[in-house]
């Protein structure tokens, strides 16, 4: 009996050890997931610019050849005539009395062939007219865009409002458009989009969550805003044949004179196509990269952004 009780106690201790180990592993796994989620979120904030819109080659569109108008052909008729010409009654066709049926079927196919050719032509001609209309519209738009026409730029922007669909960019984008000129004004998120804490996993496997230092917080927000500016500039270069674009990021900031939050410009950049295209977007630091361009920013690590006067007053 004593040995039985000892075995029971040993089994209980073993079960407790396994339970504690399972709890420890679960805590460790939960901590790892929390840290990974935090890291992915902050990485996404500063890499908005790495996912640009599809590129549109307007010169290539302008030079696309005119669709070829279809002609009425006699494919079905030719095939039916060929079948009649090559038909030779077989021995078993004659014995079974099937020759007459086969010849009748071939003659019916010959009779129907011109109508099938006509229907094929009508379908091809309908598709041709649609292709021709699309070709003319696209070519006209490309021609006007390459000439810098403001209305053409507006048409492209209105068709591609997905520029503002990405949640990380902000709540809206407005545009000032003139001939050979565009000034995009994204309304970026406030610094509330930045987490106020840091996460890491301790050697014990547990999660450590501490307040993010003000300097790191402000620099992370700066990188986010600069990443949005790069994203907007890059998207515009992808969809428009312009050599330069202006981007001014705005956000709601407290006006200490009025005590209210107001939409305030905090970053203004003049992006130039050749320089932008030379960047390795996946490797740059968003804030550092703006040193390649004419820009205005008023940022301090200890205080964050302050209001600026945009490069273009419009």
Short mmCIF file of C-alpha atoms in Angstrom, two decimals:
data_model
loop_
_atom_site.label_atom_id
_atom_site.label_comp_id
_atom_site.label_asym_id
_atom_site.label_seq_id
_atom_site.Cartn_x
_atom_site.Cartn_y
_atom_site.Cartn_z
CA UNK A 1 0.00 0.00 0.00
CA UNK A 2 2.87 2.35 0.87
CA UNK A 3 4.45 1.78 -2.53
CA UNK A 4 1.16 2.49 -4.27
CA UNK A 5 0.80 5.83 -2.47
CA UNK A 6 4.38 6.74 -3.34
CA UNK A 7 3.71 5.98 -6.99
CA UNK A 8 0.58 8.13 -6.93
CA UNK A 9 2.48 11.07 -5.38
CA UNK A 10 5.27 10.68 -7.93
CA UNK A 11 2.73 10.71 -10.75
CA UNK A 12 1.10 13.83 -9.31
CA UNK A 13 4.47 15.60 -9.07
CA UNK A 14 5.26 14.61 -12.64
CA UNK A 15 1.87 15.93 -13.81
CA UNK A 16 2.50 19.21 -11.97
CA UNK A 17 5.91 19.52 -13.60
CA UNK A 18 4.43 18.91 -17.03
CA UNK A 19 1.69 21.46 -16.34
CA UNK A 20 4.20 24.08 -15.21
CA UNK A 21 6.34 23.41 -18.27
CA UNK A 22 3.31 23.69 -20.54
CA UNK A 23 2.30 26.98 -18.90
CA UNK A 24 5.86 28.29 -19.24
CA UNK A 25 5.96 27.32 -22.91
CA UNK A 26 2.58 28.94 -23.52
CA UNK A 27 3.73 32.15 -21.81
CA UNK A 28 6.90 32.10 -23.90
CA UNK A 29 4.96 31.51 -27.12
CA UNK A 30 2.48 34.27 -26.28
CA UNK A 31 5.36 36.65 -25.53
CA UNK A 32 7.09 35.78 -28.80
CA UNK A 33 3.88 36.40 -30.75
CA UNK A 34 3.34 39.73 -28.99
CA UNK A 35 6.89 40.86 -29.76
CA UNK A 36 6.60 39.69 -33.37
CA UNK A 37 3.29 41.52 -33.80
CA UNK A 38 4.76 44.73 -32.36
CA UNK A 39 7.82 44.46 -34.61
CA UNK A 40 5.75 43.80 -37.74
CA UNK A 41 3.49 46.76 -36.98
CA UNK A 42 6.35 49.21 -36.47
CA UNK A 43 8.17 47.85 -39.54
CA UNK A 44 5.05 48.41 -41.64
CA UNK A 45 4.82 52.00 -40.43
CA UNK A 46 8.23 52.87 -41.85
CA UNK A 47 8.03 50.81 -45.05
CA UNK A 48 4.86 52.23 -46.62
CA UNK A 49 7.02 53.41 -49.54
CA UNK A 50 8.19 49.93 -50.52
CA UNK A 51 4.85 49.00 -52.12
CA UNK A 52 4.28 51.30 -55.09
CA UNK A 53 1.51 51.37 -57.69
CA UNK A 54 1.86 49.50 -60.98
CA UNK A 55 3.98 51.39 -63.48
CA UNK A 56 2.28 52.80 -66.60
CA UNK A 57 4.40 53.42 -69.71
CA UNK A 58 2.51 56.20 -71.47
CA UNK A 59 5.01 56.40 -74.33
CA UNK A 60 4.43 52.73 -75.04
CA UNK A 61 0.66 53.28 -74.93
CA UNK A 62 0.97 56.20 -77.36
CA UNK A 63 2.94 54.01 -79.78
CA UNK A 64 0.60 51.02 -79.65
CA UNK A 65 -0.41 50.03 -83.21
CA UNK A 66 -3.98 50.52 -84.31
CA UNK A 67 -6.12 47.37 -83.94
CA UNK A 68 -6.47 45.42 -87.19
CA UNK A 69 -9.96 45.44 -88.66
CA UNK A 70 -11.22 41.88 -89.24
CA UNK A 71 -12.33 40.64 -92.65
CA UNK A 72 -15.11 38.25 -93.50
CA UNK A 73 -13.48 34.87 -94.01
CA UNK A 74 -14.82 31.53 -95.23
CA UNK A 75 -13.27 29.14 -92.70
CA UNK A 76 -16.48 27.21 -92.09
CA UNK A 77 -17.40 27.16 -95.79
CA UNK A 78 -13.94 26.00 -96.82
CA UNK A 79 -13.98 23.26 -94.20
CA UNK A 80 -17.43 22.04 -95.28
CA UNK A 81 -16.42 21.96 -98.94
CA UNK A 82 -13.24 20.10 -98.07
CA UNK A 83 -15.19 17.46 -96.15
CA UNK A 84 -17.54 16.89 -99.11
CA UNK A 85 -14.62 16.76 -101.52
CA UNK A 86 -12.74 14.21 -99.45
CA UNK A 87 -15.70 12.05 -98.49
CA UNK A 88 -15.51 8.53 -99.87
CA UNK A 89 -18.27 6.07 -98.96
CA UNK A 90 -16.99 3.09 -97.06
CA UNK A 91 -18.12 -0.50 -97.56
CA UNK A 92 -19.97 -0.58 -94.27
CA UNK A 93 -21.66 2.77 -95.02
CA UNK A 94 -23.17 1.18 -98.14
CA UNK A 95 -24.28 -2.00 -96.36
CA UNK A 96 -25.94 -0.10 -93.56
CA UNK A 97 -27.60 2.43 -95.80
CA UNK A 98 -25.71 5.21 -94.01
CA UNK A 99 -24.19 6.86 -97.05
CA UNK A 100 -27.30 8.92 -97.73
CA UNK A 101 -27.44 10.21 -94.15
CA UNK A 102 -23.77 11.16 -94.18
CA UNK A 103 -24.04 13.01 -97.49
CA UNK A 104 -27.16 14.81 -96.27
CA UNK A 105 -25.36 15.89 -93.09
CA UNK A 106 -22.37 17.15 -95.08
CA UNK A 107 -24.66 19.13 -97.40
CA UNK A 108 -26.47 20.64 -94.42
CA UNK A 109 -23.13 21.69 -92.95
CA UNK A 110 -22.21 23.25 -96.29
CA UNK A 111 -25.48 25.17 -96.34
CA UNK A 112 -25.00 26.47 -92.77
CA UNK A 113 -21.32 27.35 -93.19
CA UNK A 114 -21.79 30.88 -94.65
CA UNK A 115 -24.03 31.85 -91.72
CA UNK A 116 -21.45 30.58 -89.24
CA UNK A 117 -18.76 32.58 -91.05
CA UNK A 118 -20.98 35.68 -90.87
CA UNK A 119 -21.62 35.23 -87.13
CA UNK A 120 -17.88 34.83 -86.50
CA UNK A 121 -17.24 38.02 -88.45
CA UNK A 122 -19.86 39.97 -86.50
CA UNK A 123 -18.33 38.85 -83.20
CA UNK A 124 -14.82 39.75 -84.37
CA UNK A 125 -16.01 43.12 -85.70
CA UNK A 126 -17.76 43.94 -82.42
CA UNK A 127 -14.58 43.13 -80.49
CA UNK A 128 -12.60 45.20 -82.98
CA UNK A 129 -14.82 48.26 -82.48
CA UNK A 130 -14.41 47.99 -78.70
CA UNK A 131 -10.65 47.60 -79.04
CA UNK A 132 -10.50 50.54 -81.44
CA UNK A 133 -12.44 52.77 -79.07
CA UNK A 134 -10.21 51.78 -76.14
CA UNK A 135 -7.09 52.33 -78.28
CA UNK A 136 -8.25 55.80 -79.31
CA UNK A 137 -9.14 56.80 -75.73
CA UNK A 138 -5.87 55.48 -74.28
CA UNK A 139 -3.79 57.01 -77.05
CA UNK A 140 -5.51 60.37 -76.68
CA UNK A 141 -4.91 60.33 -72.92
CA UNK A 142 -1.28 59.32 -73.38
CA UNK A 143 -0.74 62.09 -75.93
CA UNK A 144 -2.18 64.72 -73.61
CA UNK A 145 -0.29 63.39 -70.59
CA UNK A 146 3.03 63.44 -72.40
CA UNK A 147 2.26 67.05 -73.31
CA UNK A 148 1.71 67.81 -69.61
CA UNK A 149 -2.00 68.60 -69.93
CA UNK A 150 -3.51 69.35 -66.52
CA UNK A 151 -6.91 67.85 -67.36
CA UNK A 152 -5.27 64.61 -68.44
CA UNK A 153 -3.41 64.45 -65.13
CA UNK A 154 -6.71 64.95 -63.31
CA UNK A 155 -8.28 62.10 -65.29
CA UNK A 156 -5.53 59.70 -64.27
CA UNK A 157 -5.71 60.76 -60.63
CA UNK A 158 -9.49 60.34 -60.54
CA UNK A 159 -9.20 56.87 -62.09
CA UNK A 160 -6.51 55.81 -59.64
CA UNK A 161 -7.82 57.01 -56.31
CA UNK A 162 -6.33 53.82 -54.83
CA UNK A 163 -3.48 56.17 -53.95
CA UNK A 164 -5.41 56.92 -50.77
CA UNK A 165 -6.86 53.45 -50.21
CA UNK A 166 -3.98 52.19 -48.12
CA UNK A 167 -4.93 52.66 -44.48
CA UNK A 168 -1.41 53.56 -43.34
CA UNK A 169 -1.18 56.58 -45.63
CA UNK A 170 -3.82 58.58 -43.82
CA UNK A 171 -7.38 59.73 -44.16
CA UNK A 172 -7.29 61.67 -47.45
CA UNK A 173 -5.17 63.13 -50.24
CA UNK A 174 -5.87 66.38 -52.06
CA UNK A 175 -4.15 67.52 -55.25
CA UNK A 176 -3.25 70.82 -56.86
CA UNK A 177 -2.83 70.17 -60.58
CA UNK A 178 -1.62 72.44 -63.36
CA UNK A 179 0.10 71.83 -66.69
CA UNK A 180 3.22 69.72 -66.04
CA UNK A 181 2.68 70.13 -62.30
CA UNK A 182 1.15 68.22 -59.42
CA UNK A 183 1.23 68.91 -55.69
CA UNK A 184 -0.09 66.08 -53.53
CA UNK A 185 -1.20 66.83 -49.98
CA UNK A 186 -1.76 63.65 -47.96
CA UNK A 187 -3.42 64.04 -44.59
CA UNK A 188 -1.28 61.60 -42.63
CA UNK A 189 -2.17 60.04 -39.31
CA UNK A 190 -1.23 61.87 -36.15
CA UNK A 191 1.47 60.46 -33.89
CA UNK A 192 -1.24 58.37 -32.23
CA UNK A 193 -0.48 55.76 -34.89
CA UNK A 194 2.86 55.14 -33.15
CA UNK A 195 2.75 52.68 -30.23
CA UNK A 196 3.67 54.31 -26.93
CA UNK A 197 5.45 51.17 -25.69
CA UNK A 198 8.24 48.79 -26.59
CA UNK A 199 8.11 45.03 -26.34
CA UNK A 200 10.80 42.43 -25.92
CA UNK A 201 11.04 38.87 -24.70
CA UNK A 202 13.10 38.28 -21.57
CA UNK A 203 15.51 35.38 -21.12
CA UNK A 204 12.86 33.79 -18.90
CA UNK A 205 10.48 33.76 -21.87
CA UNK A 206 8.15 36.34 -20.36
CA UNK A 207 7.04 39.50 -22.12
CA UNK A 208 8.52 42.85 -21.14
CA UNK A 209 6.55 45.95 -22.11
CA UNK A 210 8.06 49.35 -21.32
CA UNK A 211 7.26 52.95 -22.21
CA UNK A 212 8.89 54.03 -25.45
CA UNK A 213 11.37 56.87 -24.91
CA UNK A 214 10.23 60.20 -26.38
CA UNK A 215 13.20 60.36 -28.75
CA UNK A 216 12.53 56.93 -30.22
CA UNK A 217 8.81 57.68 -30.43
CA UNK A 218 9.36 60.93 -32.32
CA UNK A 219 11.93 59.43 -34.69
CA UNK A 220 9.60 56.53 -35.48
CA UNK A 221 6.83 59.00 -36.32
CA UNK A 222 9.26 61.00 -38.46
CA UNK A 223 10.18 57.87 -40.42
CA UNK A 224 6.49 57.07 -40.87
CA UNK A 225 5.69 60.53 -42.28
CA UNK A 226 8.72 60.44 -44.58
CA UNK A 227 7.74 56.95 -45.75
CA UNK A 228 4.27 58.23 -46.67
CA UNK A 229 5.81 61.12 -48.62
CA UNK A 230 8.02 58.66 -50.51
CA UNK A 231 5.04 56.42 -51.20
CA UNK A 232 2.97 59.24 -52.67
CA UNK A 233 5.88 60.58 -54.72
CA UNK A 234 6.72 57.11 -56.00
CA UNK A 235 3.13 56.30 -56.92
CA UNK A 236 2.83 59.54 -58.89
CA UNK A 237 6.00 58.76 -60.82
CA UNK A 238 4.61 55.29 -61.54
CA UNK A 239 1.35 56.52 -63.04
CA UNK A 240 2.29 59.92 -64.51
CA UNK A 241 5.01 60.92 -67.02
CA UNK A 242 6.17 63.88 -64.91
CA UNK A 243 9.78 64.68 -64.11
CA UNK A 244 9.04 66.14 -60.68
CA UNK A 245 6.24 66.06 -58.13
CA UNK A 246 5.61 67.95 -54.91
CA UNK A 247 4.32 66.25 -51.78
CA UNK A 248 3.32 68.07 -48.59
CA UNK A 249 2.33 65.93 -45.61
CA UNK A 250 -0.21 67.44 -43.24
CA UNK A 251 -1.62 66.33 -39.92
CA UNK A 252 -3.80 67.72 -37.16
CA UNK A 253 -1.65 69.48 -34.58
CA UNK A 254 -2.44 71.65 -31.61
CA UNK A 255 -2.35 75.36 -32.34
CA UNK A 256 -1.17 76.84 -29.05
CA UNK A 257 -2.60 80.23 -30.04
CA UNK A 258 -6.15 78.92 -30.37
CA UNK A 259 -6.04 75.80 -28.23
CA UNK A 260 -7.52 73.75 -31.09
CA UNK A 261 -6.08 71.15 -33.39
CA UNK A 262 -5.66 72.32 -36.98
CA UNK A 263 -4.54 70.68 -40.21
CA UNK A 264 -0.89 71.65 -40.32
CA UNK A 265 1.86 71.08 -42.93
CA UNK A 266 4.84 69.27 -41.36
CA UNK A 267 6.88 68.05 -44.36
CA UNK A 268 7.20 69.31 -47.93
CA UNK A 269 9.31 67.58 -50.60
CA UNK A 270 10.18 68.22 -54.25
CA UNK A 271 10.77 64.75 -55.71
CA UNK A 272 12.77 64.50 -58.95
CA UNK A 273 12.25 61.40 -61.11
CA UNK A 274 15.88 60.38 -61.93
CA UNK A 275 16.96 60.71 -58.31
CA UNK A 276 13.90 58.88 -57.00
CA UNK A 277 14.33 56.01 -59.45
CA UNK A 278 17.95 55.60 -58.33
CA UNK A 279 16.88 54.81 -54.74
CA UNK A 280 16.89 51.27 -53.36
CA UNK A 281 13.56 51.70 -51.60
CA UNK A 282 13.75 48.50 -49.57
CA UNK A 283 17.05 49.54 -47.97
CA UNK A 284 16.77 53.28 -47.38
CA UNK A 285 16.03 55.04 -44.11
CA UNK A 286 12.95 57.14 -44.99
CA UNK A 287 14.09 60.22 -43.08
CA UNK A 288 17.70 60.06 -44.29
CA UNK A 289 16.62 59.57 -47.92
CA UNK A 290 14.98 62.98 -48.06
CA UNK A 291 18.48 64.46 -48.03
CA UNK A 292 18.51 63.57 -51.74
CA UNK A 293 15.72 66.05 -52.44
CA UNK A 294 14.82 69.67 -51.86
CA UNK A 295 12.60 69.56 -48.79
CA UNK A 296 11.37 71.52 -45.79
CA UNK A 297 11.01 69.97 -42.34
CA UNK A 298 11.08 71.27 -38.78
CA UNK A 299 11.75 68.28 -36.56
CA UNK A 300 13.48 67.83 -33.23
CA UNK A 301 14.08 64.47 -31.62
CA UNK A 302 12.94 65.77 -28.26
CA UNK A 303 9.80 67.56 -29.48
CA UNK A 304 8.85 66.02 -32.82
CA UNK A 305 7.40 67.97 -35.73
CA UNK A 306 6.58 71.65 -35.88
CA UNK A 307 4.64 73.57 -38.53
CA UNK A 308 6.41 74.51 -41.77
CA UNK A 309 5.79 76.64 -44.85
CA UNK A 310 5.39 74.30 -47.85
CA UNK A 311 7.68 74.57 -50.86
CA UNK A 312 4.65 75.46 -52.97
CA UNK A 313 2.07 77.89 -51.61
CA UNK A 314 -1.14 76.79 -53.30
#
